[in-house]
């Protein structure tokens, strides 16, 4: 008897790809044309003058960001990676300092510490939020710890109040990487505004974007000033500015262009209207997936509003006797673009396994004055490894471009595969 599963010769649930995500429209076109008409694509100068802070569009974006997220200072960047690097520099991290960070994130979250000679120390994630927590951070704190980088992964804000209290007790700077969670909230407050510094992404596949870009925010004027200096060739202006605190004041070019700022300004206006459909689509899909054995849809842990950059599902292979790879292959055959895991735990990547840093001697991992113990062994973060290698099914198809029928098709595909999963066992 012919199977209904597409992987085994049946008809797929979907034969057309899911709609692409596009947030750009006439507003962005007009904004870009306005910049081109003015013929000023960037106004940054690496000298101490009014133009040190960038052009009109850059400053308009920063003021709009401050107003929207209710923060004192917004500092635009040419990427969120640049924002993280500037944030770590502003925090005063130096050679031999330790920075506690999630292992389940984009590489820049940890590499930001390495850029300043710091040592990434990886704390395990919570199995429900996928974020690091006060409970996993606390055992990692040593006298060498200088900062904590918390990642609001997949759109779920970390449980920040206990983390901030822990940081206060140990006099640590908390940097919130909210690249994937713009528009998410924690206890009524915006994700990205909960630490000492928050970093947003405007990369092309984020909820809102300008191609490439980022914004760092803080309520601390000193941290804001330091990030502005690092963004724009700090070493050239500290003398004329009269800056006396020049630790880490070797600057870079992290400057945003006027075109990027003009697009981002229009995108920010759309943020709430782009997050709400993600939340609505996720709720519709979760309602149906909760009925299926062996699947755990995303959870909203505590008083949070999830941003749903990614819809991450836990799959129980042991319950069904079918490997995750086989399960994912069956979903793909039904027309769903899904993946296994997310990114390999960072400490298992060559940079850490082989102690590859700067220069042939592998600085900072070989820094002679570092008195700590480098621990990047497999098994270091068991929850992270279980999620990545065994349980997590990764999908980014929850965005505003999908309608109810699209979501229903996704749910139907999951129901179909789970309903016939015994056939996958028999055919294995």
Short mmCIF file of C-alpha atoms in Angstrom, two decimals:
data_model
loop_
_atom_site.label_atom_id
_atom_site.label_comp_id
_atom_site.label_asym_id
_atom_site.label_seq_id
_atom_site.Cartn_x
_atom_site.Cartn_y
_atom_site.Cartn_z
CA UNK A 1 0.00 0.00 0.00
CA UNK A 2 1.36 3.39 -1.01
CA UNK A 3 2.29 5.72 1.84
CA UNK A 4 0.68 9.14 2.17
CA UNK A 5 4.04 10.60 3.15
CA UNK A 6 5.71 12.53 0.35
CA UNK A 7 9.09 11.14 1.39
CA UNK A 8 7.76 7.66 0.61
CA UNK A 9 5.99 8.52 -2.63
CA UNK A 10 2.84 10.32 -1.49
CA UNK A 11 1.62 13.79 -2.45
CA UNK A 12 3.21 16.70 -0.54
CA UNK A 13 1.12 19.11 1.51
CA UNK A 14 2.66 22.05 -0.36
CA UNK A 15 3.99 22.20 -3.87
CA UNK A 16 4.62 25.96 -3.83
CA UNK A 17 7.30 27.53 -1.64
CA UNK A 18 6.19 29.59 1.32
CA UNK A 19 6.08 33.34 0.63
CA UNK A 20 9.33 35.26 0.93
CA UNK A 21 9.78 37.89 3.62
CA UNK A 22 9.94 41.43 2.25
CA UNK A 23 9.60 44.53 4.40
CA UNK A 24 10.67 47.11 1.82
CA UNK A 25 8.19 49.35 0.07
CA UNK A 26 7.60 52.75 -1.45
CA UNK A 27 8.54 54.49 1.79
CA UNK A 28 12.07 53.12 1.66
CA UNK A 29 12.34 53.91 -2.06
CA UNK A 30 11.43 57.55 -1.45
CA UNK A 31 13.84 57.78 1.48
CA UNK A 32 16.74 56.43 -0.58
CA UNK A 33 15.93 58.74 -3.47
CA UNK A 34 15.89 61.64 -1.03
CA UNK A 35 19.43 60.82 0.04
CA UNK A 36 20.57 60.44 -3.57
CA UNK A 37 18.98 63.74 -4.50
CA UNK A 38 20.96 65.41 -1.73
CA UNK A 39 24.19 63.77 -2.99
CA UNK A 40 25.51 63.21 0.56
CA UNK A 41 25.85 59.48 1.17
CA UNK A 42 27.81 59.87 4.42
CA UNK A 43 28.81 62.83 6.52
CA UNK A 44 31.02 61.21 9.13
CA UNK A 45 34.45 62.75 9.66
CA UNK A 46 37.14 61.21 11.82
CA UNK A 47 37.96 64.58 13.37
CA UNK A 48 36.49 66.30 16.39
CA UNK A 49 33.67 68.37 14.88
CA UNK A 50 29.90 68.26 14.53
CA UNK A 51 30.31 65.76 11.71
CA UNK A 52 32.06 63.32 14.04
CA UNK A 53 28.56 62.08 14.89
CA UNK A 54 27.44 61.55 11.30
CA UNK A 55 24.91 63.07 8.95
CA UNK A 56 21.30 64.14 9.21
CA UNK A 57 19.77 60.74 8.46
CA UNK A 58 22.03 58.93 10.91
CA UNK A 59 21.12 61.32 13.68
CA UNK A 60 17.42 61.21 12.81
CA UNK A 61 17.52 57.42 13.09
CA UNK A 62 19.28 57.57 16.44
CA UNK A 63 16.74 60.03 17.88
CA UNK A 64 13.85 57.91 16.56
CA UNK A 65 15.39 54.77 18.06
CA UNK A 66 15.76 56.47 21.43
CA UNK A 67 12.13 57.55 21.38
CA UNK A 68 10.73 54.20 20.25
CA UNK A 69 12.67 52.12 22.77
CA UNK A 70 12.62 54.74 25.55
CA UNK A 71 16.39 54.87 26.01
CA UNK A 72 18.69 57.82 26.55
CA UNK A 73 21.28 57.00 23.89
CA UNK A 74 21.21 55.16 20.55
CA UNK A 75 24.43 54.75 18.59
CA UNK A 76 24.06 53.56 15.01
CA UNK A 77 26.57 51.08 13.60
CA UNK A 78 27.28 49.47 10.24
CA UNK A 79 26.36 46.07 11.72
CA UNK A 80 25.30 44.46 14.98
CA UNK A 81 28.71 42.78 15.01
CA UNK A 82 30.29 46.23 15.10
CA UNK A 83 27.85 47.15 17.85
CA UNK A 84 28.92 44.16 19.94
CA UNK A 85 32.60 44.96 19.42
CA UNK A 86 32.02 48.60 20.41
CA UNK A 87 30.00 47.52 23.44
CA UNK A 88 32.73 45.19 24.69
CA UNK A 89 35.31 47.91 24.16
CA UNK A 90 33.16 50.43 26.01
CA UNK A 91 32.82 47.95 28.88
CA UNK A 92 36.60 48.12 29.32
CA UNK A 93 37.34 44.48 28.54
CA UNK A 94 41.06 43.85 28.10
CA UNK A 95 43.61 41.03 27.79
CA UNK A 96 42.96 38.24 30.25
CA UNK A 97 39.48 39.43 31.22
CA UNK A 98 36.69 36.89 31.02
CA UNK A 99 33.36 37.50 29.30
CA UNK A 100 30.53 35.07 29.99
CA UNK A 101 28.44 34.38 26.90
CA UNK A 102 25.99 31.93 25.38
CA UNK A 103 27.43 29.14 23.23
CA UNK A 104 24.24 28.99 21.14
CA UNK A 105 24.41 32.14 19.06
CA UNK A 106 26.06 33.75 16.09
CA UNK A 107 29.85 33.71 16.40
CA UNK A 108 30.24 37.48 16.85
CA UNK A 109 28.63 37.40 20.28
CA UNK A 110 31.69 35.60 21.64
CA UNK A 111 34.28 36.90 19.16
CA UNK A 112 33.60 40.41 20.47
CA UNK A 113 35.49 39.45 23.63
CA UNK A 114 38.41 38.00 21.68
CA UNK A 115 38.85 41.24 19.71
CA UNK A 116 39.85 42.98 22.95
CA UNK A 117 41.97 40.12 24.23
CA UNK A 118 39.21 38.76 26.42
CA UNK A 119 38.44 35.11 27.02
CA UNK A 120 34.92 33.85 26.22
CA UNK A 121 33.52 31.69 29.02
CA UNK A 122 30.47 29.74 27.93
CA UNK A 123 27.42 29.27 30.17
CA UNK A 124 24.78 26.71 29.28
CA UNK A 125 21.32 27.65 28.06
CA UNK A 126 17.91 27.17 29.61
CA UNK A 127 16.07 24.31 27.83
CA UNK A 128 12.87 26.34 27.46
CA UNK A 129 14.04 29.85 26.53
CA UNK A 130 17.35 28.77 24.91
CA UNK A 131 18.99 31.75 26.69
CA UNK A 132 21.65 31.72 29.37
CA UNK A 133 20.30 32.39 32.86
CA UNK A 134 21.46 33.62 36.24
CA UNK A 135 21.62 29.99 37.34
CA UNK A 136 24.01 29.00 34.55
CA UNK A 137 26.01 32.24 34.69
CA UNK A 138 26.71 32.30 38.44
CA UNK A 139 29.07 29.28 38.55
CA UNK A 140 31.13 30.80 35.74
CA UNK A 141 31.93 34.07 37.54
CA UNK A 142 35.54 34.46 38.70
CA UNK A 143 37.66 37.43 39.82
CA UNK A 144 38.61 37.79 36.14
CA UNK A 145 35.03 38.22 34.88
CA UNK A 146 34.42 41.67 33.40
CA UNK A 147 31.18 41.36 31.43
CA UNK A 148 28.25 39.14 30.50
CA UNK A 149 26.83 38.96 26.98
CA UNK A 150 23.23 37.77 27.08
CA UNK A 151 21.63 36.69 23.79
CA UNK A 152 17.87 36.97 23.24
CA UNK A 153 17.97 34.01 20.93
CA UNK A 154 15.18 33.19 18.45
CA UNK A 155 13.27 36.27 19.67
CA UNK A 156 12.86 35.15 23.30
CA UNK A 157 14.22 37.66 25.85
CA UNK A 158 16.42 36.25 28.58
CA UNK A 159 15.25 36.38 32.20
CA UNK A 160 17.08 39.63 32.81
CA UNK A 161 16.14 40.73 36.34
CA UNK A 162 18.08 37.93 38.09
CA UNK A 163 20.97 38.43 35.66
CA UNK A 164 21.14 42.15 36.39
CA UNK A 165 21.07 41.50 40.13
CA UNK A 166 23.90 39.00 39.75
CA UNK A 167 25.85 41.56 37.72
CA UNK A 168 25.26 44.23 40.37
CA UNK A 169 26.61 41.94 43.07
CA UNK A 170 29.81 41.33 41.11
CA UNK A 171 30.15 44.77 39.46
CA UNK A 172 29.82 43.40 35.93
CA UNK A 173 28.64 45.04 32.71
CA UNK A 174 25.75 43.26 30.96
CA UNK A 175 25.51 43.50 27.17
CA UNK A 176 22.21 42.33 25.70
CA UNK A 177 22.51 40.96 22.17
CA UNK A 178 18.96 41.44 20.93
CA UNK A 179 19.71 41.02 17.23
CA UNK A 180 16.91 38.45 16.94
CA UNK A 181 14.41 40.06 19.30
CA UNK A 182 13.52 43.60 18.21
CA UNK A 183 9.99 44.31 19.39
CA UNK A 184 10.02 41.56 22.03
CA UNK A 185 9.31 42.53 25.63
CA UNK A 186 10.26 41.42 29.13
CA UNK A 187 7.89 42.43 31.93
CA UNK A 188 6.58 45.25 29.76
CA UNK A 189 10.04 46.57 28.85
CA UNK A 190 11.67 46.37 25.45
CA UNK A 191 14.21 43.62 24.89
CA UNK A 192 17.54 45.28 24.24
CA UNK A 193 17.03 47.94 26.90
CA UNK A 194 17.39 45.67 29.94
CA UNK A 195 21.18 45.48 30.28
CA UNK A 196 23.79 48.21 30.52
CA UNK A 197 24.10 48.09 26.72
CA UNK A 198 21.80 46.54 24.14
CA UNK A 199 22.67 45.75 20.53
CA UNK A 200 20.08 45.51 17.73
CA UNK A 201 20.66 44.16 14.23
CA UNK A 202 19.49 45.59 10.92
CA UNK A 203 20.92 42.75 8.83
CA UNK A 204 18.91 41.85 5.75
CA UNK A 205 17.19 38.77 7.20
CA UNK A 206 16.21 40.34 10.53
CA UNK A 207 12.69 41.48 11.46
CA UNK A 208 13.51 44.97 10.18
CA UNK A 209 16.60 45.77 8.16
CA UNK A 210 18.55 48.16 5.98
CA UNK A 211 20.72 45.56 4.26
CA UNK A 212 23.46 45.78 6.86
CA UNK A 213 23.41 47.81 10.04
CA UNK A 214 22.92 47.86 13.77
CA UNK A 215 22.11 50.10 16.71
CA UNK A 216 23.61 50.00 20.21
CA UNK A 217 21.59 51.54 23.05
CA UNK A 218 22.32 52.50 26.64
CA UNK A 219 21.12 54.78 29.41
CA UNK A 220 24.71 55.39 30.54
CA UNK A 221 26.19 58.53 28.92
CA UNK A 222 29.75 57.34 29.52
CA UNK A 223 29.17 54.04 27.75
CA UNK A 224 27.40 55.86 24.90
CA UNK A 225 30.29 58.27 24.49
CA UNK A 226 32.82 55.46 24.42
CA UNK A 227 30.85 53.57 21.78
CA UNK A 228 30.64 56.70 19.61
CA UNK A 229 34.40 57.10 19.89
CA UNK A 230 35.11 53.46 19.06
CA UNK A 231 32.73 53.72 16.10
CA UNK A 232 34.71 56.53 14.50
CA UNK A 233 38.51 56.37 14.82
CA UNK A 234 38.69 57.22 18.52
CA UNK A 235 42.46 57.54 18.62
CA UNK A 236 42.36 60.53 16.25
CA UNK A 237 40.08 62.66 18.42
CA UNK A 238 40.79 61.86 22.08
CA UNK A 239 43.33 64.68 22.28
CA UNK A 240 41.22 67.42 20.69
CA UNK A 241 38.12 66.20 22.52
CA UNK A 242 39.99 66.29 25.79
CA UNK A 243 39.18 62.66 26.55
CA UNK A 244 41.11 61.40 29.58
CA UNK A 245 39.66 57.89 29.81
CA UNK A 246 41.35 56.38 26.77
CA UNK A 247 41.33 52.67 27.61
CA UNK A 248 40.27 50.78 24.44
CA UNK A 249 40.16 54.06 22.52
CA UNK A 250 41.66 52.59 19.40
CA UNK A 251 38.76 53.21 17.09
CA UNK A 252 37.39 51.51 14.02
CA UNK A 253 35.15 52.50 11.15
CA UNK A 254 31.76 51.23 12.28
CA UNK A 255 29.89 54.13 10.69
CA UNK A 256 26.47 53.80 9.10
CA UNK A 257 25.81 55.49 5.76
CA UNK A 258 22.99 57.93 5.12
CA UNK A 259 21.25 55.47 2.79
CA UNK A 260 21.26 52.73 5.42
CA UNK A 261 20.01 55.17 8.04
CA UNK A 262 17.23 56.42 5.75
CA UNK A 263 15.99 52.86 5.14
CA UNK A 264 16.28 51.93 8.82
CA UNK A 265 14.31 55.03 9.82
CA UNK A 266 11.38 53.89 7.68
CA UNK A 267 11.72 50.28 8.82
CA UNK A 268 11.53 51.28 12.47
CA UNK A 269 8.09 52.76 11.83
CA UNK A 270 6.94 49.30 10.71
CA UNK A 271 8.43 47.27 13.55
CA UNK A 272 5.31 46.78 15.66
CA UNK A 273 3.25 45.86 12.59
CA UNK A 274 5.86 43.28 11.57
CA UNK A 275 6.21 41.66 14.99
CA UNK A 276 2.47 41.30 15.64
CA UNK A 277 1.88 38.90 12.68
CA UNK A 278 4.80 36.75 13.84
CA UNK A 279 3.17 36.45 17.25
CA UNK A 280 -0.23 35.74 15.72
CA UNK A 281 1.14 33.14 13.31
CA UNK A 282 3.12 31.47 16.09
CA UNK A 283 0.05 31.26 18.32
CA UNK A 284 -1.98 29.69 15.50
CA UNK A 285 0.70 27.12 14.73
CA UNK A 286 1.46 26.34 18.37
CA UNK A 287 -2.21 25.64 19.10
CA UNK A 288 -2.11 22.74 16.65
CA UNK A 289 1.38 21.44 17.35
CA UNK A 290 0.68 21.17 21.08
CA UNK A 291 -1.68 18.29 20.26
CA UNK A 292 1.10 16.22 18.68
CA UNK A 293 3.14 13.76 20.74
CA UNK A 294 6.89 14.23 20.85
CA UNK A 295 6.88 17.89 19.81
CA UNK A 296 7.49 20.90 22.06
CA UNK A 297 6.73 24.21 20.29
CA UNK A 298 8.37 27.46 21.45
CA UNK A 299 7.46 28.62 24.93
CA UNK A 300 7.16 32.11 26.36
CA UNK A 301 8.83 31.76 29.74
CA UNK A 302 7.63 34.22 32.36
CA UNK A 303 6.27 37.69 31.62
CA UNK A 304 7.58 38.01 28.10
CA UNK A 305 6.32 38.82 24.62
CA UNK A 306 8.21 36.60 22.17
CA UNK A 307 9.49 38.17 18.95
CA UNK A 308 9.51 34.85 17.02
CA UNK A 309 12.46 35.54 14.78
CA UNK A 310 12.72 31.76 14.62
CA UNK A 311 10.15 29.10 15.44
CA UNK A 312 12.21 26.48 17.28
CA UNK A 313 10.64 23.09 18.00
CA UNK A 314 11.98 20.27 20.16
CA UNK A 315 11.52 16.81 18.67
CA UNK A 316 11.66 13.63 20.78
CA UNK A 317 13.33 11.01 18.59
CA UNK A 318 13.34 8.43 21.38
CA UNK A 319 9.56 8.59 21.73
CA UNK A 320 8.95 7.93 18.05
CA UNK A 321 11.92 5.71 17.28
CA UNK A 322 12.70 7.88 14.25
CA UNK A 323 15.83 10.00 14.03
CA UNK A 324 15.58 13.75 13.83
CA UNK A 325 17.26 13.67 10.43
CA UNK A 326 14.59 11.30 9.10
CA UNK A 327 11.82 13.42 10.63
CA UNK A 328 13.21 16.61 9.09
CA UNK A 329 13.60 14.90 5.71
CA UNK A 330 9.92 13.93 5.84
CA UNK A 331 8.89 17.51 6.63
CA UNK A 332 11.02 18.86 3.79
CA UNK A 333 9.39 16.42 1.41
CA UNK A 334 6.03 17.89 2.43
CA UNK A 335 7.25 21.33 1.33
CA UNK A 336 8.50 22.78 4.63
CA UNK A 337 11.92 24.49 4.77
CA UNK A 338 13.18 23.20 8.11
CA UNK A 339 16.62 22.46 9.49
CA UNK A 340 18.31 20.46 12.22
CA UNK A 341 19.70 22.38 15.16
CA UNK A 342 20.80 25.99 14.81
CA UNK A 343 24.53 26.77 14.94
CA UNK A 344 27.14 24.41 16.31
CA UNK A 345 27.96 25.29 19.94
CA UNK A 346 30.61 27.95 19.55
CA UNK A 347 33.19 26.31 21.77
CA UNK A 348 33.29 23.31 19.41
CA UNK A 349 34.32 25.48 16.47
CA UNK A 350 37.99 25.55 15.34
CA UNK A 351 38.65 28.99 16.84
CA UNK A 352 38.23 27.53 20.32
CA UNK A 353 39.20 23.91 19.79
CA UNK A 354 42.51 24.92 18.21
CA UNK A 355 42.96 28.15 20.22
CA UNK A 356 43.09 30.21 17.04
CA UNK A 357 43.24 33.92 17.79
CA UNK A 358 45.52 36.74 16.72
CA UNK A 359 49.01 36.03 15.45
CA UNK A 360 50.76 32.71 15.14
CA UNK A 361 50.76 32.18 18.90
CA UNK A 362 46.98 32.27 19.26
CA UNK A 363 46.46 35.37 21.38
CA UNK A 364 44.45 35.78 23.64
CA UNK A 365 44.10 32.07 24.37
CA UNK A 366 47.85 31.82 25.00
CA UNK A 367 48.16 35.10 26.91
CA UNK A 368 50.80 34.34 29.56
CA UNK A 369 49.21 36.53 32.23
CA UNK A 370 45.86 34.75 31.98
CA UNK A 371 45.48 32.70 35.14
CA UNK A 372 42.21 30.97 34.31
CA UNK A 373 41.53 27.59 32.75
CA UNK A 374 40.36 27.39 29.15
CA UNK A 375 37.47 24.95 28.99
CA UNK A 376 36.08 24.31 25.53
CA UNK A 377 35.62 20.54 25.75
CA UNK A 378 32.68 18.67 24.26
CA UNK A 379 30.15 18.18 27.04
CA UNK A 380 30.81 21.64 28.51
CA UNK A 381 27.21 22.77 27.97
CA UNK A 382 25.05 19.63 27.90
CA UNK A 383 21.71 21.36 27.34
CA UNK A 384 23.09 23.28 24.37
CA UNK A 385 24.56 20.13 22.87
CA UNK A 386 21.38 18.14 23.38
CA UNK A 387 19.31 20.82 21.69
CA UNK A 388 21.68 21.24 18.78
CA UNK A 389 22.65 17.66 18.06
CA UNK A 390 19.47 15.83 19.07
CA UNK A 391 16.27 17.80 19.58
CA UNK A 392 15.97 21.17 17.87
CA UNK A 393 14.09 21.56 14.59
CA UNK A 394 14.72 25.03 13.22
CA UNK A 395 12.24 26.98 11.11
CA UNK A 396 12.11 30.65 10.17
CA UNK A 397 8.76 30.59 8.37
CA UNK A 398 6.64 32.46 10.89
CA UNK A 399 7.01 35.97 9.44
CA UNK A 400 4.45 38.57 8.40
CA UNK A 401 4.42 37.41 4.78
CA UNK A 402 2.48 34.26 5.68
CA UNK A 403 -1.30 34.09 5.85
CA UNK A 404 -3.57 31.72 7.78
CA UNK A 405 -3.60 29.18 4.96
CA UNK A 406 0.21 29.06 4.94
CA UNK A 407 0.26 28.46 8.69
CA UNK A 408 -2.42 25.81 8.39
CA UNK A 409 -0.40 24.04 5.69
CA UNK A 410 2.63 24.02 7.99
CA UNK A 411 0.55 22.54 10.80
CA UNK A 412 -0.98 19.98 8.45
CA UNK A 413 2.47 18.86 7.33
CA UNK A 414 3.55 18.28 10.92
CA UNK A 415 0.31 16.43 11.68
CA UNK A 416 0.73 14.29 8.59
CA UNK A 417 4.30 13.29 9.39
CA UNK A 418 3.60 12.57 13.06
CA UNK A 419 0.43 10.70 12.13
CA UNK A 420 2.37 8.39 9.80
CA UNK A 421 5.66 8.35 11.66
CA UNK A 422 5.52 4.57 12.14
CA UNK A 423 5.97 4.27 8.38
CA UNK A 424 9.26 6.13 8.68
CA UNK A 425 10.35 3.62 11.30
CA UNK A 426 9.42 0.68 9.11
CA UNK A 427 11.10 2.20 6.07
CA UNK A 428 14.30 3.17 7.89
#
